Amino acid sequence: MTSTIQIESVEGLNAPAEILVDAWGVPHIRADSLDDLFFAQGFNAARDRLWQLDLWRKRGLGLLAADFGPGYLAQDYASRLFLYRGDMDAEWATYAPDAKDICTAFVAGINAYITLTEREPERLPPEFAQMGTKPARWEPEDVVRIRSHAMTRNILSEVLRTHVLTGADQATDDLRKVLEPSVVPTVPEGLDRSPVPLEVLTAYKLGTAAVMFSPERLAASLEEAWKWTKVTDLGDVVAEVGMQGSNNWVVDAAHTVTGRPLMASDPHRNHAVPALRYLVHLSAPGLDVIGAGEPVVPGVSIGHNGQIAFSLTIFYADQEDLYVYETKQGEPTGYRYEDSWQEMQVVEEVFAVKGAPDQVMALKFTRHGPVLFEQPERQKAYAVRSVWSTPGSAPYLRSLTSMRARTIAEFRDAMRGWGVPSSNHVFADVQGTIAWVPASWTPVRPNWDGLMPVPGDGRYEWDGFLDNEKLPRVVNPEKGFFATANEMNLPPDYPHAVGYEWIENSRTTRIHEVLHRSPQHSVDDACRLQTDVVSMPARRVCSLLDGLEADGDAAAALAYLKGWDHALAVDSGPAALFELWWAKHLKTGLLEALVPDDKLRWLLAPGDIEGILRALETPDERFGASPAAGRDALLRTTLAAAWRDCADRLGEDTSTWAWGRLHHALFEHSLASIEHGNEAFNIGPFPHGGSSVTPMHTGYRPSDFRTIAGASVRMVVDVGAWDESRWINAPGQSGDPRSPHYRDLAPIWAAGQYVPMLYSREAVDAAAPHRIRLEPQRASAPYVQAARAAGV
């Protein structure tokens, strides 16, 4: 393959390094030392994702208003509440002995690329010119201090539960979230029985939200700054949280067609452009690792290093609690703790605001964490305690140790220090070992279950964290595989409380069904399973239709669904009818029938899938004197409405109905809505199969059936025959709209296809059309200029 060679002279590099960009945009980075390797990783991340990196840093540090004006001041304030403010020596030591050195080299590489953009502004992605901003330089601490992009839980649910259980009962709350293992939440002694104000969630939601742009927000005045605190409807927030999961599985050598272990991983998050994750290959003496991570973090968190393969899904440990305080009359910064009054820590910080004077605002903290909301008139304040304040809880940074493990023993030792995100790690190595190794900072709550807010007066304190080695472990399971998909997977007799709010088990049930069905598995099989669109909820709901008597539109719908295989295929008419019925009519009708109070019903949205299925499968007195008859009447009425709705949307000719005519993927750029022409930054739309409950996770918003969450990265690793591995990332590796790798992978991803995940030096060299050679700046300018002129 003919290669183009680009020479870059950069400050901060010790020796030459090389970035080989393969045909699919994957950078294969080679250096002679770890310092230069991570410097080059930072340089390359900035080369491909500078707008994304800069926006991530400014959002996390609370610096948006300086660039974008008063409409972002409230978000800045909220973001700073969640910054890590503890001991930095303890922080660095938790990730790896050389974590500080790695992050220092990584941000030096980012800053070196920013320096190039200052000399050559044409390198800047077009978003900077459009918004009139410039990228800022990084400090090593910026990588770890920003916690608010992490996935922790369950403060949202704690607040909502106080409302539901005040206005209704546990059966109603099950429609919002089923608890596993089954437990009846205990109202902590001393907690006011009145619902916690929903305003408590405003700062939390705003501090963890992505950056959104609109002409109105960008034009906001300083007087309007605090109008820009609403993130989205609460139901939408809960829906997005519920859709953020993952699949992974590992199969031992005895159960694959190759006689080698196989690992599959497809982490799920909100869809975005640029993609959340980035694939990179890092090679230096002592390290040769390839995989995916977030572009703002050095190293990789899923992939392999030539000896072991590793991946993760979210393990739903409960890692945060809401504390409710009695505050002092006339002195709201005083709060009761045990038998005395304590003072909140008040930190005054300066916020730069574009077009306005600097603003000085006070951030408040109790002994448990940041204060989210105050009610001086009621003598109350609310703060969140989260693992975020614990050294070592920057998400994925423990990968700096785990990605260098060579054996299961070393990997398990690395997992003892893994805190965030709480994860199901699966493992396979070239010796044939496979394993499941969950890891999490899991608070030990001696006297409560973590499901409700608690008084902040000292009666409810964490007793450290559960030792990760006390979490369940499975090595070389007898069945020959282990699979996870965010379900409750604790053993029945497990003695420790971890959490009660998991993702329902539709995806894992289907994955286990397929893995059990075949005695031998291949890379092709794993790719097919990652893109499988069979819906277990559809199978369960349709079983309720057997024998159902109906006429008119309901009868037509029953006939149309009869014999359907329950696959949400992109070209399936029954899939379109079923999902329209489920999302727009059946769930809505069920909640209206069982929860008459519309204010309470709003808090249940979008509804827990398992809770809704159980209510349909085992109808009770809420359906009326004859529960089964009441349930069947609901099925008939909503099915008839869905039939008419589908005809209105897709036409009377049912042979043309297709799920992909409704369900679609569109990667929407954050600037697309602020100026005509920016729609060109968008990628798609693509007709899409699946839903949030299928192994090919494509969770959609019911308003327009657009996919908002799911797998952008999919990876299948053939352990030991590394070049036979496959992967895909959507919409592309680059975040620069001018790059050929900005959108090139999106149609491949949408079609459920993959590209090679090359690892060996020979395979990479043969497939890299573009090479970037990084030279220390001490190289003479004439040499660099001559090399460029010669095209080498």
JSON list of N, CA and C in Angstrom, two decimals, residues 448-473:
[
{"chain": "A", "resi": 448, "resn": "TRP", "atom": "N", "xyz": [-28.68, 0.83, 56.67]},
{"chain": "A", "resi": 448, "resn": "TRP", "atom": "CA", "xyz": [-29.76, 1.20, 55.74]},
{"chain": "A", "resi": 448, "resn": "TRP", "atom": "C", "xyz": [-29.45, 0.62, 54.37]},
{"chain": "A", "resi": 449, "resn": "ASP", "atom": "N", "xyz": [-30.48, 0.65, 53.50]},
{"chain": "A", "resi": 449, "resn": "ASP", "atom": "CA", "xyz": [-30.36, -0.05, 52.22]},
{"chain": "A", "resi": 449, "resn": "ASP", "atom": "C", "xyz": [-29.94, 0.83, 51.06]},
{"chain": "A", "resi": 450, "resn": "GLY", "atom": "N", "xyz": [-29.83, 2.15, 51.26]},
{"chain": "A", "resi": 450, "resn": "GLY", "atom": "CA", "xyz": [-29.39, 3.04, 50.20]},
{"chain": "A", "resi": 450, "resn": "GLY", "atom": "C", "xyz": [-30.46, 3.43, 49.21]},
{"chain": "A", "resi": 451, "resn": "LEU", "atom": "N", "xyz": [-31.70, 3.05, 49.46]},
{"chain": "A", "resi": 451, "resn": "LEU", "atom": "CA", "xyz": [-32.78, 3.29, 48.50]},
{"chain": "A", "resi": 451, "resn": "LEU", "atom": "C", "xyz": [-33.54, 4.59, 48.74]},
{"chain": "A", "resi": 452, "resn": "MET", "atom": "N", "xyz": [-33.33, 5.21, 49.90]},
{"chain": "A", "resi": 452, "resn": "MET", "atom": "CA", "xyz": [-34.01, 6.46, 50.23]},
{"chain": "A", "resi": 452, "resn": "MET", "atom": "C", "xyz": [-32.97, 7.47, 50.72]},
{"chain": "A", "resi": 453, "resn": "PRO", "atom": "N", "xyz": [-33.27, 8.77, 50.62]},
{"chain": "A", "resi": 453, "resn": "PRO", "atom": "CA", "xyz": [-32.40, 9.75, 51.26]},
{"chain": "A", "resi": 453, "resn": "PRO", "atom": "C", "xyz": [-32.32, 9.50, 52.76]},
{"chain": "A", "resi": 454, "resn": "VAL", "atom": "N", "xyz": [-31.28, 10.00, 53.39]},
{"chain": "A", "resi": 454, "resn": "VAL", "atom": "CA", "xyz": [-31.09, 9.79, 54.84]},
{"chain": "A", "resi": 454, "resn": "VAL", "atom": "C", "xyz": [-30.77, 11.11, 55.52]},
{"chain": "A", "resi": 455, "resn": "PRO", "atom": "N", "xyz": [-31.09, 11.24, 56.81]},
{"chain": "A", "resi": 455, "resn": "PRO", "atom": "CA", "xyz": [-30.69, 12.43, 57.56]},
{"chain": "A", "resi": 455, "resn": "PRO", "atom": "C", "xyz": [-29.16, 12.55, 57.59]},
{"chain": "A", "resi": 456, "resn": "GLY", "atom": "N", "xyz": [-28.69, 13.79, 57.54]},
{"chain": "A", "resi": 456, "resn": "GLY", "atom": "CA", "xyz": [-27.25, 14.03, 57.55]},
{"chain": "A", "resi": 456, "resn": "GLY", "atom": "C", "xyz": [-26.69, 14.29, 58.93]},
{"chain": "A", "resi": 457, "resn": "ASP", "atom": "N", "xyz": [-27.36, 13.77, 59.97]},
{"chain": "A", "resi": 457, "resn": "ASP", "atom": "CA", "xyz": [-26.97, 14.11, 61.34]},
{"chain": "A", "resi": 457, "resn": "ASP", "atom": "C", "xyz": [-26.02, 13.09, 61.96]},
{"chain": "A", "resi": 458, "resn": "GLY", "atom": "N", "xyz": [-25.48, 12.18, 61.17]},
{"chain": "A", "resi": 458, "resn": "GLY", "atom": "CA", "xyz": [-24.48, 11.25, 61.70]},
{"chain": "A", "resi": 458, "resn": "GLY", "atom": "C", "xyz": [-24.99, 9.85, 61.94]},
{"chain": "A", "resi": 459, "resn": "ARG", "atom": "N", "xyz": [-26.29, 9.63, 61.80]},
{"chain": "A", "resi": 459, "resn": "ARG", "atom": "CA", "xyz": [-26.81, 8.29, 62.05]},
{"chain": "A", "resi": 459, "resn": "ARG", "atom": "C", "xyz": [-26.58, 7.34, 60.87]},
{"chain": "A", "resi": 460, "resn": "TYR", "atom": "N", "xyz": [-26.27, 7.89, 59.71]},
{"chain": "A", "resi": 460, "resn": "TYR", "atom": "CA", "xyz": [-26.17, 7.05, 58.51]},
{"chain": "A", "resi": 460, "resn": "TYR", "atom": "C", "xyz": [-24.84, 7.37, 57.80]},
{"chain": "A", "resi": 461, "resn": "GLU", "atom": "N", "xyz": [-23.84, 6.61, 58.13]},
{"chain": "A", "resi": 461, "resn": "GLU", "atom": "CA", "xyz": [-22.51, 6.85, 57.59]},
{"chain": "A", "resi": 461, "resn": "GLU", "atom": "C", "xyz": [-21.98, 5.60, 56.90]},
{"chain": "A", "resi": 462, "resn": "TRP", "atom": "N", "xyz": [-21.22, 5.81, 55.84]},
{"chain": "A", "resi": 462, "resn": "TRP", "atom": "CA", "xyz": [-20.55, 4.70, 55.17]},
{"chain": "A", "resi": 462, "resn": "TRP", "atom": "C", "xyz": [-19.46, 4.15, 56.08]},
{"chain": "A", "resi": 463, "resn": "ASP", "atom": "N", "xyz": [-19.29, 2.84, 56.05]},
{"chain": "A", "resi": 463, "resn": "ASP", "atom": "CA", "xyz": [-18.21, 2.19, 56.78]},
{"chain": "A", "resi": 463, "resn": "ASP", "atom": "C", "xyz": [-17.19, 1.68, 55.76]},
{"chain": "A", "resi": 464, "resn": "GLY", "atom": "N", "xyz": [-16.60, 2.62, 55.03]},
{"chain": "A", "resi": 464, "resn": "GLY", "atom": "CA", "xyz": [-15.62, 2.26, 54.00]},
{"chain": "A", "resi": 464, "resn": "GLY", "atom": "C", "xyz": [-16.27, 1.60, 52.80]},
{"chain": "A", "resi": 465, "resn": "PHE", "atom": "N", "xyz": [-15.44, 0.88, 52.04]},
{"chain": "A", "resi": 465, "resn": "PHE", "atom": "CA", "xyz": [-15.90, 0.20, 50.83]},
{"chain": "A", "resi": 465, "resn": "PHE", "atom": "C", "xyz": [-15.67, -1.30, 50.96]},
{"chain": "A", "resi": 466, "resn": "LEU", "atom": "N", "xyz": [-16.53, -2.04, 50.31]},
{"chain": "A", "resi": 466, "resn": "LEU", "atom": "CA", "xyz": [-16.38, -3.48, 50.25]},
{"chain": "A", "resi": 466, "resn": "LEU", "atom": "C", "xyz": [-15.11, -3.83, 49.48]},
{"chain": "A", "resi": 467, "resn": "ASP", "atom": "N", "xyz": [-14.30, -4.71, 50.02]},
{"chain": "A", "resi": 467, "resn": "ASP", "atom": "CA", "xyz": [-13.10, -5.18, 49.33]},
{"chain": "A", "resi": 467, "resn": "ASP", "atom": "C", "xyz": [-13.53, -5.84, 48.02]},
{"chain": "A", "resi": 468, "resn": "ASN", "atom": "N", "xyz": [-12.95, -5.39, 46.90]},
{"chain": "A", "resi": 468, "resn": "ASN", "atom": "CA", "xyz": [-13.35, -5.94, 45.61]},
{"chain": "A", "resi": 468, "resn": "ASN", "atom": "C", "xyz": [-13.16, -7.45, 45.52]},
{"chain": "A", "resi": 469, "resn": "GLU", "atom": "N", "xyz": [-12.22, -7.98, 46.27]},
{"chain": "A", "resi": 469, "resn": "GLU", "atom": "CA", "xyz": [-12.04, -9.44, 46.25]},
{"chain": "A", "resi": 469, "resn": "GLU", "atom": "C", "xyz": [-13.19, -10.18, 46.91]},
{"chain": "A", "resi": 470, "resn": "LYS", "atom": "N", "xyz": [-14.05, -9.44, 47.62]},
{"chain": "A", "resi": 470, "resn": "LYS", "atom": "CA", "xyz": [-15.24, -10.06, 48.20]},
{"chain": "A", "resi": 470, "resn": "LYS", "atom": "C", "xyz": [-16.43, -10.04, 47.23]},
{"chain": "A", "resi": 471, "resn": "LEU", "atom": "N", "xyz": [-16.26, -9.34, 46.10]},
{"chain": "A", "resi": 471, "resn": "LEU", "atom": "CA", "xyz": [-17.27, -9.45, 45.07]},
{"chain": "A", "resi": 471, "resn": "LEU", "atom": "C", "xyz": [-17.16, -10.83, 44.43]},
{"chain": "A", "resi": 472, "resn": "PRO", "atom": "N", "xyz": [-18.24, -11.34, 43.84]},
{"chain": "A", "resi": 472, "resn": "PRO", "atom": "CA", "xyz": [-18.17, -12.68, 43.26]},
{"chain": "A", "resi": 472, "resn": "PRO", "atom": "C", "xyz": [-17.15, -12.74, 42.13]},
{"chain": "A", "resi": 473, "resn": "ARG", "atom": "N", "xyz": [-16.51, -13.88, 41.98]},
{"chain": "A", "resi": 473, "resn": "ARG", "atom": "CA", "xyz": [-15.53, -14.13, 40.94]},
{"chain": "A", "resi": 473, "resn": "ARG", "atom": "C", "xyz": [-15.85, -15.47, 40.29]}
]
